[in-house]
Amino acid sequence: MHIVATFKLADARQQGQCLLADDAEKWQADVDHRLPLVDAIVSQTERRVLKGEKMPAREKVVSLYEPHTDIIVKDRRQVQYGHKLNLVQGKSRLIPDLVIKEGSPADSDRFIPMMERQK
């Protein structure tokens, strides 16, 4: 199932909705960007809920407004969404190094590479 929806500025103008040219272009760009994400969310919902398929975390869209959001799982703790940060704090309490990795790499896998970066 695919969502078939088209939103065009001309249609909005015919319906008497007044938009300034700049606002209308921003609105159209936003709609054009979000429609494929909505389609992906509907598709993954069908696969997971209706067909019972398991999907890898990297294939899931978990945020319509931040589609690059990662699923972060740590042991038995509650699942979190966002980006996993690896940072180093110095004696002065300043942060001299920060790395943002895609996905949810294990902290133990990131420890040595972060230490090596400080040499």
PDB file of N, CA, C and O in Angstrom, residues 38-71:
ATOM      1  N   VAL A  38       6.355   9.605   5.143  1.00  0.00           N
ATOM      2  CA  VAL A  38       5.047   9.068   5.550  1.00  0.00           C
ATOM      3  C   VAL A  38       4.825   7.731   4.864  1.00  0.00           C
ATOM      4  O   VAL A  38       4.373   6.762   5.486  1.00  0.00           O
ATOM      5  N   ASP A  39       5.163   7.637   3.592  1.00  0.00           N
ATOM      6  CA  ASP A  39       5.031   6.383   2.847  1.00  0.00           C
ATOM      7  C   ASP A  39       5.890   5.287   3.487  1.00  0.00           C
ATOM      8  O   ASP A  39       5.445   4.145   3.648  1.00  0.00           O
ATOM      9  N   ALA A  40       7.115   5.636   3.886  1.00  0.00           N
ATOM     10  CA  ALA A  40       8.005   4.656   4.536  1.00  0.00           C
ATOM     11  C   ALA A  40       7.439   4.199   5.879  1.00  0.00           C
ATOM     12  O   ALA A  40       7.512   3.015   6.228  1.00  0.00           O
ATOM     13  N   ILE A  41       6.861   5.116   6.639  1.00  0.00           N
ATOM     14  CA  ILE A  41       6.285   4.771   7.945  1.00  0.00           C
ATOM     15  C   ILE A  41       5.083   3.849   7.773  1.00  0.00           C
ATOM     16  O   ILE A  41       4.942   2.855   8.488  1.00  0.00           O
ATOM     17  N   VAL A  42       4.228   4.138   6.792  1.00  0.00           N
ATOM     18  CA  VAL A  42       3.071   3.273   6.532  1.00  0.00           C
ATOM     19  C   VAL A  42       3.553   1.886   6.102  1.00  0.00           C
ATOM     20  O   VAL A  42       3.054   0.861   6.574  1.00  0.00           O
ATOM     21  N   SER A  43       4.537   1.841   5.230  1.00  0.00           N
ATOM     22  CA  SER A  43       5.074   0.565   4.749  1.00  0.00           C
ATOM     23  C   SER A  43       5.676  -0.256   5.885  1.00  0.00           C
ATOM     24  O   SER A  43       5.416  -1.458   6.007  1.00  0.00           O
ATOM     25  N   GLN A  44       6.475   0.383   6.747  1.00  0.00           N
ATOM     26  CA  GLN A  44       7.095  -0.371   7.843  1.00  0.00           C
ATOM     27  C   GLN A  44       6.043  -0.826   8.844  1.00  0.00           C
ATOM     28  O   GLN A  44       6.162  -1.894   9.444  1.00  0.00           O
ATOM     29  N   THR A  45       4.994  -0.038   9.033  1.00  0.00           N
ATOM     30  CA  THR A  45       3.919  -0.435   9.941  1.00  0.00           C
ATOM     31  C   THR A  45       3.194  -1.665   9.403  1.00  0.00           C
ATOM     32  O   THR A  45       2.907  -2.603  10.145  1.00  0.00           O
ATOM     33  N   GLU A  46       2.929  -1.663   8.113  1.00  0.00           N
ATOM     34  CA  GLU A  46       2.307  -2.845   7.492  1.00  0.00           C
ATOM     35  C   GLU A  46       3.186  -4.074   7.672  1.00  0.00           C
ATOM     36  O   GLU A  46       2.702  -5.146   8.032  1.00  0.00           O
ATOM     37  N   ARG A  47       4.469  -3.917   7.390  1.00  0.00           N
ATOM     38  CA  ARG A  47       5.396  -5.048   7.500  1.00  0.00           C
ATOM     39  C   ARG A  47       5.467  -5.579   8.928  1.00  0.00           C
ATOM     40  O   ARG A  47       5.403  -6.781   9.147  1.00  0.00           O
ATOM     41  N   ARG A  48       5.612  -4.670   9.895  1.00  0.00           N
ATOM     42  CA  ARG A  48       5.812  -5.089  11.279  1.00  0.00           C
ATOM     43  C   ARG A  48       4.526  -5.541  11.957  1.00  0.00           C
ATOM     44  O   ARG A  48       4.488  -6.565  12.624  1.00  0.00           O
ATOM     45  N   VAL A  49       3.457  -4.756  11.814  1.00  0.00           N
ATOM     46  CA  VAL A  49       2.221  -5.020  12.555  1.00  0.00           C
ATOM     47  C   VAL A  49       1.331  -6.031  11.843  1.00  0.00           C
ATOM     48  O   VAL A  49       0.879  -6.995  12.444  1.00  0.00           O
ATOM     49  N   LEU A  50       1.094  -5.807  10.561  1.00  0.00           N
ATOM     50  CA  LEU A  50       0.160  -6.668   9.840  1.00  0.00           C
ATOM     51  C   LEU A  50       0.785  -7.978   9.378  1.00  0.00           C
ATOM     52  O   LEU A  50       0.137  -9.022   9.394  1.00  0.00           O
ATOM     53  N   LYS A  51       2.054  -7.927   8.949  1.00  0.00           N
ATOM     54  CA  LYS A  51       2.708  -9.140   8.428  1.00  0.00           C
ATOM     55  C   LYS A  51       3.617  -9.804   9.450  1.00  0.00           C
ATOM     56  O   LYS A  51       4.152 -10.876   9.191  1.00  0.00           O
ATOM     57  N   GLY A  52       3.856  -9.161  10.586  1.00  0.00           N
ATOM     58  CA  GLY A  52       4.677  -9.745  11.640  1.00  0.00           C
ATOM     59  C   GLY A  52       6.159  -9.847  11.320  1.00  0.00           C
ATOM     60  O   GLY A  52       6.883 -10.610  11.942  1.00  0.00           O
ATOM     61  N   GLU A  53       6.625  -9.067  10.361  1.00  0.00           N
ATOM     62  CA  GLU A  53       8.046  -9.103   9.989  1.00  0.00           C
ATOM     63  C   GLU A  53       8.891  -8.382  11.029  1.00  0.00           C
ATOM     64  O   GLU A  53       8.456  -7.422  11.645  1.00  0.00           O
ATOM     65  N   LYS A  54      10.102  -8.857  11.197  1.00  0.00           N
ATOM     66  CA  LYS A  54      11.075  -8.150  12.025  1.00  0.00           C
ATOM     67  C   LYS A  54      11.914  -7.297  11.081  1.00  0.00           C
ATOM     68  O   LYS A  54      12.331  -7.747  10.027  1.00  0.00           O
ATOM     69  N   MET A  55      12.154  -6.060  11.492  1.00  0.00           N
ATOM     70  CA  MET A  55      12.937  -5.143  10.668  1.00  0.00           C
ATOM     71  C   MET A  55      14.183  -4.718  11.421  1.00  0.00           C
ATOM     72  O   MET A  55      14.113  -4.424  12.609  1.00  0.00           O
ATOM     73  N   PRO A  56      15.313  -4.675  10.723  1.00  0.00           N
ATOM     74  CA  PRO A  56      16.516  -4.145  11.371  1.00  0.00           C
ATOM     75  C   PRO A  56      16.305  -2.681  11.761  1.00  0.00           C
ATOM     76  O   PRO A  56      15.614  -1.935  11.055  1.00  0.00           O
ATOM     77  N   ALA A  57      16.894  -2.286  12.860  1.00  0.00           N
ATOM     78  CA  ALA A  57      16.733  -0.914  13.357  1.00  0.00           C
ATOM     79  C   ALA A  57      17.143   0.118  12.317  1.00  0.00           C
ATOM     80  O   ALA A  57      16.523   1.176  12.210  1.00  0.00           O
ATOM     81  N   ARG A  58      18.158  -0.178  11.533  1.00  0.00           N
ATOM     82  CA  ARG A  58      18.651   0.804  10.555  1.00  0.00           C
ATOM     83  C   ARG A  58      17.635   1.092   9.453  1.00  0.00           C
ATOM     84  O   ARG A  58      17.722   2.098   8.767  1.00  0.00           O
ATOM     85  N   GLU A  59      16.644   0.192   9.259  1.00  0.00           N
ATOM     86  CA  GLU A  59      15.628   0.391   8.229  1.00  0.00           C
ATOM     87  C   GLU A  59      14.406   1.144   8.746  1.00  0.00           C
ATOM     88  O   GLU A  59      13.550   1.539   7.968  1.00  0.00           O
ATOM     89  N   LYS A  60      14.304   1.323  10.046  1.00  0.00           N
ATOM     90  CA  LYS A  60      13.107   1.933  10.625  1.00  0.00           C
ATOM     91  C   LYS A  60      13.187   3.456  10.617  1.00  0.00           C
ATOM     92  O   LYS A  60      14.225   4.040  10.894  1.00  0.00           O
ATOM     93  N   VAL A  61      12.065   4.066  10.301  1.00  0.00           N
ATOM     94  CA  VAL A  61      11.928   5.513  10.448  1.00  0.00           C
ATOM     95  C   VAL A  61      11.180   5.713  11.760  1.00  0.00           C
ATOM     96  O   VAL A  61      10.044   5.270  11.902  1.00  0.00           O
ATOM     97  N   VAL A  62      11.827   6.340  12.736  1.00  0.00           N
ATOM     98  CA  VAL A  62      11.209   6.504  14.057  1.00  0.00           C
ATOM     99  C   VAL A  62      10.801   7.949  14.342  1.00  0.00           C
ATOM    100  O   VAL A  62      10.209   8.224  15.371  1.00  0.00           O
ATOM    101  N   SER A  63      11.128   8.839  13.421  1.00  0.00           N
ATOM    102  CA  SER A  63      10.746  10.235  13.606  1.00  0.00           C
ATOM    103  C   SER A  63      10.477  10.869  12.247  1.00  0.00           C
ATOM    104  O   SER A  63      11.330  10.835  11.361  1.00  0.00           O
ATOM    105  N   LEU A  64       9.296  11.438  12.104  1.00  0.00           N
ATOM    106  CA  LEU A  64       8.938  12.123  10.869  1.00  0.00           C
ATOM    107  C   LEU A  64       9.735  13.413  10.718  1.00  0.00           C
ATOM    108  O   LEU A  64      10.050  13.832   9.619  1.00  0.00           O
ATOM    109  N   TYR A  65      10.079  14.043  11.832  1.00  0.00           N
ATOM    110  CA  TYR A  65      10.764  15.331  11.782  1.00  0.00           C
ATOM    111  C   TYR A  65      12.280  15.206  11.840  1.00  0.00           C
ATOM    112  O   TYR A  65      12.992  16.126  11.468  1.00  0.00           O
ATOM    113  N   GLU A  66      12.782  14.080  12.340  1.00  0.00           N
ATOM    114  CA  GLU A  66      14.224  13.817  12.349  1.00  0.00           C
ATOM    115  C   GLU A  66      14.441  12.375  11.899  1.00  0.00           C
ATOM    116  O   GLU A  66      14.720  11.500  12.712  1.00  0.00           O
ATOM    117  N   PRO A  67      14.310  12.108  10.586  1.00  0.00           N
ATOM    118  CA  PRO A  67      14.375  10.734  10.094  1.00  0.00           C
ATOM    119  C   PRO A  67      15.731  10.054  10.297  1.00  0.00           C
ATOM    120  O   PRO A  67      15.823   8.834  10.217  1.00  0.00           O
ATOM    121  N   HIS A  68      16.766  10.809  10.597  1.00  0.00           N
ATOM    122  CA  HIS A  68      18.085  10.238  10.836  1.00  0.00           C
ATOM    123  C   HIS A  68      18.252   9.747  12.281  1.00  0.00           C
ATOM    124  O   HIS A  68      19.314   9.268  12.662  1.00  0.00           O
ATOM    125  N   THR A  69      17.198   9.839  13.084  1.00  0.00           N
ATOM    126  CA  THR A  69      17.240   9.431  14.490  1.00  0.00           C
ATOM    127  C   THR A  69      17.553   7.938  14.604  1.00  0.00           C
ATOM    128  O   THR A  69      17.017   7.120  13.874  1.00  0.00           O
ATOM    129  N   ASP A  70      18.447   7.597  15.520  1.00  0.00           N
ATOM    130  CA  ASP A  70      18.831   6.203  15.758  1.00  0.00           C
ATOM    131  C   ASP A  70      18.048   5.624  16.927  1.00  0.00           C
ATOM    132  O   ASP A  70      17.588   6.348  17.809  1.00  0.00           O
ATOM    133  N   ILE A  71      17.922   4.296  16.934  1.00  0.00           N
ATOM    134  CA  ILE A  71      17.337   3.578  18.062  1.00  0.00           C
ATOM    135  C   ILE A  71      18.501   3.128  18.935  1.00  0.00           C
ATOM    136  O   ILE A  71      19.390   2.423  18.468  1.00  0.00           O
TER     137      ILE A  71
END
